[in-house]
Amino acid sequence: DVDIRANDVLLADFITHGLNTATGANVTVVAVQLQSIAVTPTGQSVAAGLPVQFTANGTFMDAGLNSSTADITNTATWVSSNTTVASFDSTAGLVTSHAQGSTTITAVSSNTSGPVTSPGVTLTVNAPNLVSIAVTPSSPTVVAGSLQQFTANGTYTNASTANLTGTAVWTS
């Protein structure tokens, strides 16, 4: 027997299970209804500018009260309650953090009764992390007895930059 759910592609399932479509097969299509959505990870914290991948798993129920789960990350609609803090781009479940703060992430999908929304999970966005420091000039030629001014510029996870010359600890 082959367990087929509503909206499955039957021919692909026949081929996968080695069934000969020319001789026929008994197929029972069981209608399932989306009952709930669970989003992971929960309680995530990230530095501003970094992405976080979320996953949505749907729980489905048929008329016989048999449940099954499926990854619906690619078909769910993703929502951030505060798009100033983090927003979704075109990649399913991938959120980009923008600014410090928190936002609630939810996934929404539909069944025949209407939309089903996951419980919200909190994403906390912290200050951006320092990724690199560039010192300029990088290879100066200095005449003996003269001074050379150096500048330190930092680049952060959110692509911002800052002059760190006054706060850097300098060694030679």
JSON list of C-alpha atoms in Angstrom, two decimals, residues 41-152:
[
{"chain": "A", "resi": 41, "resn": "PRO", "atom": "CA", "xyz": [14.58, 27.85, 16.66]},
{"chain": "A", "resi": 42, "resn": "THR", "atom": "CA", "xyz": [12.97, 29.52, 19.66]},
{"chain": "A", "resi": 43, "resn": "GLY", "atom": "CA", "xyz": [14.50, 32.21, 21.84]},
{"chain": "A", "resi": 44, "resn": "GLN", "atom": "CA", "xyz": [17.16, 33.07, 19.26]},
{"chain": "A", "resi": 45, "resn": "SER", "atom": "CA", "xyz": [19.63, 35.93, 19.83]},
{"chain": "A", "resi": 46, "resn": "VAL", "atom": "CA", "xyz": [21.83, 37.41, 17.09]},
{"chain": "A", "resi": 47, "resn": "ALA", "atom": "CA", "xyz": [24.11, 40.37, 16.41]},
{"chain": "A", "resi": 48, "resn": "ALA", "atom": "CA", "xyz": [22.65, 43.06, 14.14]},
{"chain": "A", "resi": 49, "resn": "GLY", "atom": "CA", "xyz": [23.41, 42.39, 10.48]},
{"chain": "A", "resi": 50, "resn": "LEU", "atom": "CA", "xyz": [23.47, 38.60, 10.74]},
{"chain": "A", "resi": 51, "resn": "PRO", "atom": "CA", "xyz": [20.82, 36.27, 9.26]},
{"chain": "A", "resi": 52, "resn": "VAL", "atom": "CA", "xyz": [18.83, 33.59, 11.09]},
{"chain": "A", "resi": 53, "resn": "GLN", "atom": "CA", "xyz": [17.17, 30.63, 9.35]},
{"chain": "A", "resi": 54, "resn": "PHE", "atom": "CA", "xyz": [13.80, 29.62, 10.79]},
{"chain": "A", "resi": 55, "resn": "THR", "atom": "CA", "xyz": [11.92, 26.40, 10.02]},
{"chain": "A", "resi": 56, "resn": "ALA", "atom": "CA", "xyz": [8.16, 25.79, 10.07]},
{"chain": "A", "resi": 57, "resn": "ASN", "atom": "CA", "xyz": [6.74, 22.32, 10.67]},
{"chain": "A", "resi": 58, "resn": "GLY", "atom": "CA", "xyz": [3.03, 21.80, 10.08]},
{"chain": "A", "resi": 59, "resn": "THR", "atom": "CA", "xyz": [0.94, 19.23, 11.91]},
{"chain": "A", "resi": 60, "resn": "PHE", "atom": "CA", "xyz": [-1.83, 17.80, 9.73]},
{"chain": "A", "resi": 61, "resn": "MET", "atom": "CA", "xyz": [-4.86, 15.74, 10.77]},
{"chain": "A", "resi": 62, "resn": "ASP", "atom": "CA", "xyz": [-7.11, 13.55, 8.62]},
{"chain": "A", "resi": 63, "resn": "ALA", "atom": "CA", "xyz": [-10.77, 12.66, 9.23]},
{"chain": "A", "resi": 64, "resn": "GLY", "atom": "CA", "xyz": [-9.69, 9.55, 11.14]},
{"chain": "A", "resi": 65, "resn": "LEU", "atom": "CA", "xyz": [-7.72, 11.77, 13.55]},
{"chain": "A", "resi": 66, "resn": "ASN", "atom": "CA", "xyz": [-4.39, 10.44, 12.30]},
{"chain": "A", "resi": 67, "resn": "SER", "atom": "CA", "xyz": [-1.73, 13.13, 12.48]},
{"chain": "A", "resi": 68, "resn": "SER", "atom": "CA", "xyz": [1.37, 13.70, 10.42]},
{"chain": "A", "resi": 69, "resn": "THR", "atom": "CA", "xyz": [3.97, 16.45, 10.19]},
{"chain": "A", "resi": 70, "resn": "ALA", "atom": "CA", "xyz": [5.65, 18.10, 7.24]},
{"chain": "A", "resi": 71, "resn": "ASP", "atom": "CA", "xyz": [8.20, 20.84, 6.70]},
{"chain": "A", "resi": 72, "resn": "ILE", "atom": "CA", "xyz": [6.26, 23.83, 5.33]},
{"chain": "A", "resi": 73, "resn": "THR", "atom": "CA", "xyz": [9.13, 26.34, 5.54]},
{"chain": "A", "resi": 74, "resn": "ASN", "atom": "CA", "xyz": [9.07, 27.04, 1.79]},
{"chain": "A", "resi": 75, "resn": "THR", "atom": "CA", "xyz": [5.29, 27.46, 1.51]},
{"chain": "A", "resi": 76, "resn": "ALA", "atom": "CA", "xyz": [4.55, 29.40, 4.71]},
{"chain": "A", "resi": 77, "resn": "THR", "atom": "CA", "xyz": [4.24, 33.17, 4.79]},
{"chain": "A", "resi": 78, "resn": "TRP", "atom": "CA", "xyz": [6.78, 34.58, 7.25]},
{"chain": "A", "resi": 79, "resn": "VAL", "atom": "CA", "xyz": [6.06, 37.58, 9.45]},
{"chain": "A", "resi": 80, "resn": "SER", "atom": "CA", "xyz": [8.26, 39.76, 11.67]},
{"chain": "A", "resi": 81, "resn": "SER", "atom": "CA", "xyz": [6.28, 41.94, 14.08]},
{"chain": "A", "resi": 82, "resn": "ASN", "atom": "CA", "xyz": [8.98, 44.64, 13.97]},
{"chain": "A", "resi": 83, "resn": "THR", "atom": "CA", "xyz": [10.57, 44.97, 10.52]},
{"chain": "A", "resi": 84, "resn": "THR", "atom": "CA", "xyz": [12.88, 47.71, 11.79]},
{"chain": "A", "resi": 85, "resn": "VAL", "atom": "CA", "xyz": [14.58, 45.06, 13.96]},
{"chain": "A", "resi": 86, "resn": "ALA", "atom": "CA", "xyz": [14.45, 42.15, 11.47]},
{"chain": "A", "resi": 87, "resn": "SER", "atom": "CA", "xyz": [12.75, 41.36, 8.17]},
{"chain": "A", "resi": 88, "resn": "PHE", "atom": "CA", "xyz": [12.31, 38.46, 5.78]},
{"chain": "A", "resi": 89, "resn": "ASP", "atom": "CA", "xyz": [13.64, 38.51, 2.25]},
{"chain": "A", "resi": 90, "resn": "SER", "atom": "CA", "xyz": [12.71, 36.19, -0.59]},
{"chain": "A", "resi": 91, "resn": "THR", "atom": "CA", "xyz": [14.35, 33.13, 0.97]},
{"chain": "A", "resi": 92, "resn": "ALA", "atom": "CA", "xyz": [11.77, 31.14, 2.93]},
{"chain": "A", "resi": 93, "resn": "GLY", "atom": "CA", "xyz": [12.32, 31.43, 6.66]},
{"chain": "A", "resi": 94, "resn": "LEU", "atom": "CA", "xyz": [15.53, 33.47, 6.36]},
{"chain": "A", "resi": 95, "resn": "VAL", "atom": "CA", "xyz": [15.36, 36.68, 8.41]},
{"chain": "A", "resi": 96, "resn": "THR", "atom": "CA", "xyz": [17.96, 39.45, 8.32]},
{"chain": "A", "resi": 97, "resn": "SER", "atom": "CA", "xyz": [18.54, 41.36, 11.53]},
{"chain": "A", "resi": 98, "resn": "HIS", "atom": "CA", "xyz": [18.88, 45.12, 11.17]},
{"chain": "A", "resi": 99, "resn": "ALA", "atom": "CA", "xyz": [18.86, 46.92, 14.53]},
{"chain": "A", "resi": 100, "resn": "GLN", "atom": "CA", "xyz": [18.92, 46.25, 18.25]},
{"chain": "A", "resi": 101, "resn": "GLY", "atom": "CA", "xyz": [15.61, 45.23, 19.76]},
{"chain": "A", "resi": 102, "resn": "SER", "atom": "CA", "xyz": [13.25, 42.27, 19.68]},
{"chain": "A", "resi": 103, "resn": "THR", "atom": "CA", "xyz": [10.63, 41.04, 17.29]},
{"chain": "A", "resi": 104, "resn": "THR", "atom": "CA", "xyz": [8.13, 38.20, 17.22]},
{"chain": "A", "resi": 105, "resn": "ILE", "atom": "CA", "xyz": [8.48, 35.73, 14.34]},
{"chain": "A", "resi": 106, "resn": "THR", "atom": "CA", "xyz": [5.46, 33.79, 13.08]},
{"chain": "A", "resi": 107, "resn": "ALA", "atom": "CA", "xyz": [4.69, 31.53, 10.15]},
{"chain": "A", "resi": 108, "resn": "VAL", "atom": "CA", "xyz": [1.25, 31.53, 8.51]},
{"chain": "A", "resi": 109, "resn": "SER", "atom": "CA", "xyz": [-0.29, 28.95, 6.20]},
{"chain": "A", "resi": 110, "resn": "SER", "atom": "CA", "xyz": [-3.85, 28.11, 5.22]},
{"chain": "A", "resi": 111, "resn": "ASN", "atom": "CA", "xyz": [-6.27, 25.24, 5.44]},
{"chain": "A", "resi": 112, "resn": "THR", "atom": "CA", "xyz": [-9.83, 25.06, 4.13]},
{"chain": "A", "resi": 113, "resn": "SER", "atom": "CA", "xyz": [-11.09, 26.91, 7.23]},
{"chain": "A", "resi": 114, "resn": "GLY", "atom": "CA", "xyz": [-8.70, 29.84, 6.79]},
{"chain": "A", "resi": 115, "resn": "PRO", "atom": "CA", "xyz": [-5.23, 30.85, 7.95]},
{"chain": "A", "resi": 116, "resn": "VAL", "atom": "CA", "xyz": [-3.28, 28.98, 10.62]},
{"chain": "A", "resi": 117, "resn": "THR", "atom": "CA", "xyz": [-0.68, 31.02, 12.50]},
{"chain": "A", "resi": 118, "resn": "SER", "atom": "CA", "xyz": [2.15, 29.60, 14.55]},
{"chain": "A", "resi": 119, "resn": "PRO", "atom": "CA", "xyz": [2.74, 30.74, 18.10]},
{"chain": "A", "resi": 120, "resn": "GLY", "atom": "CA", "xyz": [5.29, 33.55, 18.01]},
{"chain": "A", "resi": 121, "resn": "VAL", "atom": "CA", "xyz": [8.95, 33.00, 18.79]},
{"chain": "A", "resi": 122, "resn": "THR", "atom": "CA", "xyz": [11.11, 35.86, 19.97]},
{"chain": "A", "resi": 123, "resn": "LEU", "atom": "CA", "xyz": [14.17, 37.00, 18.06]},
{"chain": "A", "resi": 124, "resn": "THR", "atom": "CA", "xyz": [16.44, 39.33, 20.03]},
{"chain": "A", "resi": 125, "resn": "VAL", "atom": "CA", "xyz": [18.85, 41.45, 18.02]},
{"chain": "A", "resi": 126, "resn": "ASN", "atom": "CA", "xyz": [21.91, 42.69, 19.89]},
{"chain": "A", "resi": 127, "resn": "ALA", "atom": "CA", "xyz": [24.45, 45.36, 19.01]},
{"chain": "A", "resi": 128, "resn": "PRO", "atom": "CA", "xyz": [26.51, 44.51, 15.92]},
{"chain": "A", "resi": 129, "resn": "ASN", "atom": "CA", "xyz": [29.78, 42.66, 16.48]},
{"chain": "A", "resi": 130, "resn": "LEU", "atom": "CA", "xyz": [33.13, 43.99, 15.37]},
{"chain": "A", "resi": 131, "resn": "VAL", "atom": "CA", "xyz": [34.28, 41.86, 12.44]},
{"chain": "A", "resi": 132, "resn": "SER", "atom": "CA", "xyz": [37.55, 43.48, 11.37]},
{"chain": "A", "resi": 133, "resn": "ILE", "atom": "CA", "xyz": [39.88, 46.43, 11.91]},
{"chain": "A", "resi": 134, "resn": "ALA", "atom": "CA", "xyz": [41.76, 48.06, 9.03]},
{"chain": "A", "resi": 135, "resn": "VAL", "atom": "CA", "xyz": [44.83, 50.12, 9.88]},
{"chain": "A", "resi": 136, "resn": "THR", "atom": "CA", "xyz": [45.93, 52.78, 7.41]},
{"chain": "A", "resi": 137, "resn": "PRO", "atom": "CA", "xyz": [48.36, 53.48, 6.02]},
{"chain": "A", "resi": 138, "resn": "SER", "atom": "CA", "xyz": [49.18, 49.78, 5.80]},
{"chain": "A", "resi": 139, "resn": "SER", "atom": "CA", "xyz": [52.86, 50.00, 4.75]},
{"chain": "A", "resi": 140, "resn": "PRO", "atom": "CA", "xyz": [54.16, 53.51, 5.33]},
{"chain": "A", "resi": 141, "resn": "THR", "atom": "CA", "xyz": [57.71, 54.66, 4.75]},
{"chain": "A", "resi": 142, "resn": "VAL", "atom": "CA", "xyz": [58.77, 56.77, 7.75]},
{"chain": "A", "resi": 143, "resn": "VAL", "atom": "CA", "xyz": [61.90, 58.87, 7.94]},
{"chain": "A", "resi": 144, "resn": "ALA", "atom": "CA", "xyz": [63.91, 58.30, 11.11]},
{"chain": "A", "resi": 145, "resn": "GLY", "atom": "CA", "xyz": [62.91, 60.71, 13.86]},
{"chain": "A", "resi": 146, "resn": "SER", "atom": "CA", "xyz": [59.56, 61.66, 12.30]},
{"chain": "A", "resi": 147, "resn": "LEU", "atom": "CA", "xyz": [56.05, 60.69, 13.38]},
{"chain": "A", "resi": 148, "resn": "GLN", "atom": "CA", "xyz": [53.47, 58.70, 11.44]},
{"chain": "A", "resi": 149, "resn": "GLN", "atom": "CA", "xyz": [49.74, 59.01, 12.19]},
{"chain": "A", "resi": 150, "resn": "PHE", "atom": "CA", "xyz": [47.78, 55.75, 11.85]},
{"chain": "A", "resi": 151, "resn": "THR", "atom": "CA", "xyz": [44.03, 55.34, 11.63]},
{"chain": "A", "resi": 152, "resn": "ALA", "atom": "CA", "xyz": [42.01, 52.29, 12.74]}
]
